[in-house]
Amino acid sequence: MEKLQQIRGTHDLLPQDWARHHYIAETARRMAEWHGFAAMATPMIEFRDVFVRAVGEATDIVSKEMFRVTPPSTEDGGHEREAMVLRPENTAAIIRAVMNGGLTEQMPQRLFYYGPMFRYERPQKGRLRQFHQIGAETLGVFSPMADIELISLAAGILREILPDGGRGQFRLLLNSLGDSESRANYRDALVEHFGGGKFALSETSRERLLKNPLRILDSKSPEDQLAIQTAPQLINFLNEPSRAFFARVQDGLSALGIDPMVESKLVRGLDYYSHTVFEFVTDKLGAQGTLLAGGRYDGLMAAMGGPALPGIGWAAGVERLAELIDSAKIPTPRPPILLICFGSDAVENRGMALANELREKGFVVEMAMQQPDHKRLQKALQHANRVGTEFSLIMGPDEFLSDMIEVKNMANRESHKIAVAELPSFLAKMP
RNA sequence: GCGGGUGUAGCUCAGUCGGUUAGAGCGCUAGAUUGUGAUUCUAGAUGUCGCCGGUUCGAUUCCGGUCACUCGCCCCA
């Protein structure tokens, strides 16, 4: 038979990998909780329209990177009104859930999520077709305090999980897209600059000129560089309220000891951003250097058909973080006590019951499943070494009959027999 | 969607300028040790040499295709 292979761009999380992921997600969730964020989750499948309305039809993510989900049958008369997709990101779905669940009546909301996302892209380092994101969203707050808090939380999480407190591991890039008026003015200026016929733009940039001129600033295409360098600066088009907002965010971050680099060409890929946009980047991951990115999206909820409530959020790629974190910080599980019982079903039954008793008293107990024949214990004890147990408990027919058990200290190889009834108090005295 | 690299044992990798039985280390199995593990010693098992096709007397080796992995472009977390 041919070997079954896994789907391209997906990764298995074997136990060690899972421990890394869980450490990242759980650390982030815990720190978010300290800031008043509540964890939540949305389904991995959504109607395509959720992302079309939120992310924008013109983006790569929506136009060509979503996995479609096809039901096994359309016998129900074509009631599939809309196409379903695997979620490519979570912000849109969170907003959808918040609106559907009536949470818009209880603003503000601080929300945290963790889960798999799906994008049909060519896999490479730090880019998978199924990947995991952690993310945080603050909804219903117009004040720049929300921006400051959210960026501070992100910085705190990175400092916590990266080696050496994150020093030298990442940079924070910050920009402001301004409010819709500022953006419209800037957009007009860009169209005039790029579209005036002075430059020979790349094909994608010519397309973006029509759909989303701001994105041209993101282009790395060599032929676009001169045009980009001479382009008008967004910062000069911010109206007074937008300028004040941006200044407040920068001041607040600085007061927390966070000093971002203002990067005027940072516009981000998704259409829904306004005012603050930011990106935590690293040069340690090759081409996919963005660890965590986000921004404010004051127009999003209204664009999705809800009340005109503001929001700001970020998402981080767990696989990317997992490549950088300090392995020493991943908590190792308590090694189990290994209970080896053999000789008859009655001994095994007694052992299973004893294991449960010990577990109820707070001990981690693993039953040896090596099926040692009643003559040799080698396999079971070799397994004990593998799992790193400090004590092995051995109950064979002899011990069983006398209601005793052998306690073997794996470190010094000493062992002696004690009454089963004394076992919990004996183990409790052990370090 | 476009380009580069790689695919040999469970894992990490040698190797074959085309030739008869394809190797190492780790791991695994068994024994030395019939109720006691770390070390040690001894013995053993592994493979469609990614897949399909072509050239050839002969292909794991050369060529083409394909799939997968990987790195970059693009895009993004």
Coordinates of C-alpha atoms in Angstrom, one line a residue, chain A residues 28-402:
Chain A
A28 CA -0.7 34.6 25.7
R29 CA -4.2 33.7 27.0
R30 CA -3.1 34.1 30.6
M31 CA -1.5 37.5 30.0
A32 CA -4.5 38.7 28.0
E33 CA -6.7 37.6 30.9
W34 CA -4.7 39.8 33.2
H35 CA -5.7 42.7 31.0
G36 CA -9.4 41.8 31.1
F37 CA -9.5 39.8 27.9
A38 CA -11.9 36.8 27.7
A39 CA -11.0 33.8 25.5
M40 CA -13.5 32.8 22.9
A41 CA -13.7 30.7 19.7
T42 CA -15.6 30.7 16.5
P43 CA -16.1 27.9 14.0
M44 CA -13.4 27.1 11.5
I45 CA -15.9 27.3 8.7
E46 CA -17.9 30.4 7.8
F47 CA -19.8 31.7 4.9
R48 CA -17.5 33.3 2.4
D49 CA -19.4 36.5 2.6
V50 CA -18.1 37.1 6.2
F51 CA -14.6 37.6 4.8
V52 CA -15.6 39.3 1.6
R53 CA -17.4 42.0 3.6
A54 CA -14.7 42.3 6.2
V55 CA -11.4 41.7 4.6
G56 CA -12.3 42.9 1.1
E57 CA -12.8 41.2 -2.3
A58 CA -9.7 42.9 -3.6
T59 CA -7.3 41.3 -1.2
D60 CA -5.3 38.2 -2.1
I61 CA -6.6 36.4 0.9
V62 CA -10.2 36.6 -0.2
S63 CA -9.7 36.6 -4.0
K64 CA -7.5 33.5 -4.2
E65 CA -6.4 32.0 -0.9
M66 CA -9.6 30.7 0.8
F67 CA -10.3 26.9 0.9
R68 CA -13.8 26.3 -0.2
V69 CA -15.8 23.8 1.8
T70 CA -18.2 21.7 -0.2
P71 CA -21.0 19.8 1.5
P72 CA -21.3 16.1 0.5
S73 CA -24.6 16.6 -1.1
T74 CA -26.8 19.4 -2.4
E75 CA -29.9 17.2 -2.3
D76 CA -31.6 19.7 0.0
G77 CA -32.5 21.7 -3.0
G78 CA -29.6 24.0 -3.3
H79 CA -30.1 25.7 0.0
E80 CA -26.5 26.5 0.1
R81 CA -27.2 30.1 -0.4
E82 CA -23.6 31.0 0.0
A83 CA -20.3 29.3 -0.4
M84 CA -18.6 28.2 2.8
V85 CA -14.9 28.5 3.4
L86 CA -12.3 27.6 6.0
R87 CA -11.5 30.8 7.8
P88 CA -8.3 32.6 6.6
E89 CA -8.2 34.8 9.6
N90 CA -10.3 35.3 12.7
T91 CA -11.1 39.0 13.2
A92 CA -14.0 39.0 10.8
A93 CA -15.5 35.9 12.4
I94 CA -15.1 37.3 15.9
I95 CA -16.9 40.5 14.8
R96 CA -19.6 38.3 13.2
A97 CA -20.0 36.3 16.4
V98 CA -20.0 39.4 18.6
M99 CA -22.8 40.9 16.5
N100 CA -24.8 37.6 16.3
G101 CA -24.4 37.0 20.0
G102 CA -25.6 40.4 21.1
L103 CA -22.4 41.4 22.7
T104 CA -22.6 44.8 21.0
E105 CA -25.0 45.8 23.8
Q106 CA -22.2 45.3 26.3
M107 CA -19.3 47.4 25.1
P108 CA -16.4 47.5 25.5
Q109 CA -15.4 43.9 24.8
R110 CA -11.9 42.6 25.2
L111 CA -11.5 39.2 23.4
F112 CA -8.8 36.7 23.0
Y113 CA -8.6 33.7 20.6
Y114 CA -6.4 30.9 19.5
G115 CA -6.9 28.5 16.7
P116 CA -6.1 27.2 13.2
M117 CA -6.4 29.4 10.1
F118 CA -6.3 28.3 6.5
R119 CA -4.8 29.9 3.4
Y120 CA -4.2 28.3 0.1
E121 CA -0.6 29.6 -0.4
R122 CA 2.6 28.1 -1.5
P123 CA 4.2 26.8 1.7
Q124 CA 7.6 28.0 2.8
K125 CA 9.4 28.8 6.0
G126 CA 6.9 30.4 8.3
R127 CA 4.1 30.1 5.9
L128 CA 1.7 27.1 6.0
R129 CA -1.7 26.3 4.6
Q130 CA -3.0 25.5 8.0
F131 CA -1.4 27.6 10.7
H132 CA -2.3 28.8 14.1
Q133 CA -2.9 32.3 15.3
I134 CA -3.4 33.9 18.7
G135 CA -5.1 37.2 18.6
A136 CA -6.7 39.9 20.7
E137 CA -9.5 42.3 19.9
T138 CA -10.8 45.3 21.8
L139 CA -14.2 46.4 20.6
G140 CA -16.2 49.5 21.3
V141 CA -13.4 51.9 22.4
F142 CA -12.7 55.1 20.5
S143 CA -10.0 56.1 22.9
P144 CA -6.3 55.6 21.9
M145 CA -5.9 54.0 25.3
A146 CA -7.2 50.8 23.7
D147 CA -4.4 51.0 21.0
I148 CA -1.8 51.5 23.7
E149 CA -3.1 48.7 25.9
L150 CA -3.3 46.2 23.0
I151 CA 0.2 47.0 21.7
S152 CA 1.5 46.8 25.2
L153 CA -0.1 43.4 25.7
A154 CA 1.5 42.2 22.4
A155 CA 4.9 43.5 23.4
G156 CA 4.5 41.9 26.9
I157 CA 3.7 38.5 25.4
L158 CA 6.7 38.6 23.1
R159 CA 9.0 39.6 25.8
E160 CA 7.7 36.8 28.0
I161 CA 8.1 34.0 25.5
L162 CA 11.1 35.0 23.5
P163 CA 14.7 34.3 24.8
D164 CA 16.4 37.0 26.8
G165 CA 13.2 38.9 27.5
G166 CA 12.9 39.5 23.7
R167 CA 15.9 41.9 23.6
G168 CA 17.1 42.2 20.1
Q169 CA 14.6 39.7 18.9
F170 CA 12.0 42.0 17.3
R171 CA 11.2 45.5 16.3
L172 CA 7.9 47.3 16.5
L173 CA 6.8 49.2 13.4
L174 CA 4.0 51.7 13.8
N175 CA 2.0 54.0 11.5
S176 CA -1.3 55.7 11.2
L177 CA -3.6 55.6 8.3
G178 CA -5.7 58.3 9.8
D179 CA -9.5 58.6 9.7
S180 CA -11.5 58.1 6.6
E181 CA -11.2 61.7 5.6
S182 CA -7.5 61.7 5.9
R183 CA -7.2 58.5 4.0
A184 CA -9.5 59.7 1.2
N185 CA -7.3 62.8 0.8
Y186 CA -4.1 60.8 0.8
R187 CA -5.6 58.3 -1.6
D188 CA -6.4 61.1 -4.1
A189 CA -2.8 62.3 -3.8
L190 CA -1.4 58.8 -4.4
V191 CA -3.6 58.3 -7.4
E192 CA -2.3 61.6 -8.8
H193 CA 1.3 60.7 -8.0
F194 CA 1.3 57.1 -9.3
G195 CA -1.3 57.5 -12.0
G196 CA 0.1 60.7 -13.6
G197 CA 2.0 58.8 -16.1
K198 CA 5.4 59.7 -14.6
F199 CA 6.2 56.1 -13.6
A200 CA 6.1 52.7 -15.3
L201 CA 4.5 50.7 -12.5
S202 CA 4.4 46.9 -12.2
E203 CA 1.3 45.1 -13.2
T204 CA 0.1 44.5 -9.7
S205 CA 0.7 48.1 -8.8
R206 CA -1.4 49.3 -11.8
E207 CA -4.2 47.0 -10.5
R208 CA -3.9 48.4 -7.0
L209 CA -4.0 51.9 -8.4
L210 CA -7.7 51.2 -9.1
K211 CA -8.6 49.1 -6.2
N212 CA -6.4 50.1 -3.3
P213 CA -3.7 52.6 -4.0
L214 CA -2.3 52.5 -0.5
R215 CA -1.1 48.9 -1.1
I216 CA 1.3 50.1 -3.8
L217 CA 3.4 51.4 -0.9
D218 CA 3.8 47.7 0.1
S219 CA 5.3 46.7 -3.2
K220 CA 8.8 45.3 -3.3
S221 CA 8.9 45.2 -7.0
P222 CA 12.1 47.0 -8.2
E223 CA 10.3 49.0 -10.9
D224 CA 8.0 50.5 -8.3
Q225 CA 10.7 51.7 -6.0
L226 CA 11.4 55.1 -7.4
A227 CA 7.7 55.9 -7.5
I228 CA 7.3 54.8 -3.9
Q229 CA 10.3 56.8 -2.7
T230 CA 9.0 60.0 -4.2
A231 CA 5.4 59.4 -3.2
P232 CA 3.7 61.8 -0.8
Q233 CA 3.9 60.9 2.8
L234 CA 0.7 59.7 4.6
I235 CA 1.7 61.6 7.7
N236 CA 1.3 64.9 5.9
F237 CA -2.3 64.1 5.0
L238 CA -3.5 63.3 8.5
N239 CA -6.1 65.8 9.6
E240 CA -5.9 67.4 13.0
P241 CA -7.9 64.8 14.9
S242 CA -6.0 61.9 13.3
R243 CA -2.7 63.6 14.0
A244 CA -3.7 64.1 17.7
F245 CA -4.8 60.4 17.9
F246 CA -1.5 59.2 16.5
A247 CA 0.5 61.4 18.8
R248 CA -1.4 60.1 21.8
V249 CA -0.7 56.5 20.9
Q250 CA 3.0 57.2 20.5
D251 CA 3.1 59.2 23.8
G252 CA 1.3 56.4 25.6
L253 CA 3.6 53.7 24.3
S254 CA 6.6 55.7 25.2
A255 CA 5.3 56.2 28.7
L256 CA 5.3 52.4 28.9
G257 CA 8.9 52.1 27.7
I258 CA 7.9 50.9 24.3
D259 CA 9.5 52.8 21.5
P260 CA 8.2 52.0 18.0
M261 CA 9.8 53.0 14.7
V262 CA 7.3 55.0 12.7
E263 CA 7.2 53.4 9.3
S264 CA 5.3 55.6 6.9
K265 CA 5.0 53.0 4.3
L266 CA 3.4 50.4 6.6
V267 CA -0.2 50.1 5.3
R268 CA -1.0 46.4 5.9
G269 CA -2.7 44.0 3.6
L270 CA -6.3 44.0 4.9
D271 CA -8.7 46.7 3.8
Y272 CA -10.3 47.3 7.1
Y273 CA -7.7 49.2 8.9
S274 CA -7.8 52.9 10.0
H275 CA -5.7 55.0 12.3
T276 CA -3.2 52.8 14.1
V277 CA -1.4 50.0 12.3
F278 CA 1.5 48.1 13.7
E279 CA 3.7 45.1 13.0
F280 CA 6.2 43.3 15.2
V281 CA 8.9 42.0 12.9
T282 CA 12.0 39.9 13.3
D283 CA 15.0 39.2 11.0
K284 CA 15.5 35.7 12.4
L285 CA 12.9 33.9 10.4
G286 CA 13.9 34.5 6.8
A287 CA 11.4 35.9 4.4
Q288 CA 8.4 35.7 6.6
G289 CA 9.5 38.1 9.3
T290 CA 6.1 39.3 10.6
L291 CA 5.5 37.8 14.0
L292 CA 2.5 39.8 15.1
A293 CA 0.5 42.4 13.3
G294 CA -2.7 44.4 13.7
G295 CA -4.4 47.7 13.7
R296 CA -7.5 49.7 14.3
Y297 CA -10.6 49.1 12.2
D298 CA -13.2 51.6 13.2
G299 CA -15.3 51.1 10.1
L300 CA -15.4 47.3 10.1
M301 CA -18.4 46.5 12.2
A302 CA -20.6 48.9 10.2
A303 CA -19.2 47.5 7.0
M304 CA -20.3 44.1 8.2
G305 CA -23.8 45.3 8.8
G306 CA -23.6 46.1 12.5
P307 CA -23.6 49.2 14.6
A308 CA -20.8 51.7 14.0
L309 CA -18.6 50.6 16.8
P310 CA -14.8 50.9 16.7
G311 CA -12.3 48.1 17.2
I312 CA -8.6 47.3 17.2
G313 CA -6.8 44.0 17.2
W314 CA -3.8 41.9 16.4
A315 CA -2.9 38.4 15.4
A316 CA 0.3 36.5 15.8
G317 CA 1.5 33.4 14.0
V318 CA 2.1 30.6 16.5
E319 CA 4.3 28.6 14.2
R320 CA 6.6 31.6 13.7
L321 CA 6.8 32.2 17.4
A322 CA 7.4 28.6 18.1
E323 CA 10.6 28.8 16.0
L324 CA 12.0 31.6 18.2
I325 CA 10.9 30.8 21.7
D326 CA 13.2 29.8 24.5
S327 CA 12.7 26.0 24.9
A328 CA 13.8 26.2 28.5
K329 CA 10.6 28.0 29.3
I330 CA 8.3 25.3 28.1
P331 CA 7.0 23.7 31.3
T332 CA 7.8 20.0 31.5
P333 CA 5.1 17.8 32.9
R334 CA 5.6 16.2 36.3
P335 CA 7.2 12.7 35.7
P336 CA 4.8 10.0 36.7
I337 CA 5.2 7.3 39.3
L338 CA 5.3 4.1 37.3
L339 CA 3.2 1.2 38.7
I340 CA 4.2 -2.2 37.5
C341 CA 1.7 -5.0 38.2
F342 CA 2.0 -8.5 36.9
G343 CA 1.2 -12.1 37.5
S344 CA -2.5 -12.4 37.2
D345 CA -5.6 -10.4 36.3
A346 CA -6.3 -10.0 40.0
V347 CA -2.9 -8.3 40.5
E348 CA -3.6 -6.0 37.6
N349 CA -7.0 -5.1 38.9
R350 CA -5.6 -4.3 42.3
G351 CA -2.9 -2.2 40.6
M352 CA -5.4 -0.2 38.5
A353 CA -7.5 0.5 41.6
L354 CA -4.4 1.5 43.6
A355 CA -3.3 3.9 40.7
N356 CA -6.7 5.6 41.0
E357 CA -6.4 6.0 44.7
L358 CA -3.0 7.6 44.3
R359 CA -4.2 9.9 41.5
E360 CA -7.0 11.1 43.8
K361 CA -4.4 12.0 46.3
G362 CA -2.6 14.1 43.7
F363 CA 0.1 11.8 42.4
V364 CA 0.7 11.4 38.7
V365 CA 0.6 7.6 38.2
E366 CA 1.3 5.7 35.0
M367 CA 0.4 2.0 34.7
A368 CA 3.2 0.0 33.1
M369 CA 1.7 -1.6 30.0
Q370 CA 4.8 -3.5 29.0
Q371 CA 3.2 -6.8 29.9
P372 CA 6.3 -8.2 31.6
D373 CA 6.1 -11.9 32.0
H374 CA 6.3 -12.9 35.6
K375 CA 9.9 -13.6 35.2
R376 CA 11.4 -10.4 34.0
L377 CA 10.8 -6.7 34.6
Q378 CA 13.4 -5.4 32.3
K379 CA 11.0 -3.8 29.8
A380 CA 8.9 -2.2 32.4
L381 CA 12.0 -0.7 34.1
Q382 CA 13.5 0.5 30.9
H383 CA 10.2 2.2 30.2
A384 CA 10.5 3.8 33.7
N385 CA 13.8 5.3 32.6
R386 CA 12.3 6.7 29.5
V387 CA 9.5 8.5 31.2
G388 CA 11.9 9.8 33.9
T389 CA 10.1 8.4 36.8
E390 CA 11.6 8.8 40.2
F391 CA 9.9 5.9 41.8
S392 CA 8.7 2.6 40.4
L393 CA 6.1 0.6 42.3
I394 CA 6.2 -3.1 41.8
M395 CA 3.5 -5.6 42.6
G396 CA 3.9 -9.2 41.6
P397 CA 2.1 -12.3 42.9
D398 CA 4.1 -12.3 46.1
E399 CA 3.5 -8.7 47.1
F400 CA -0.2 -9.1 46.1
L401 CA -0.7 -12.0 48.5
S402 CA 0.9 -10.2 51.4

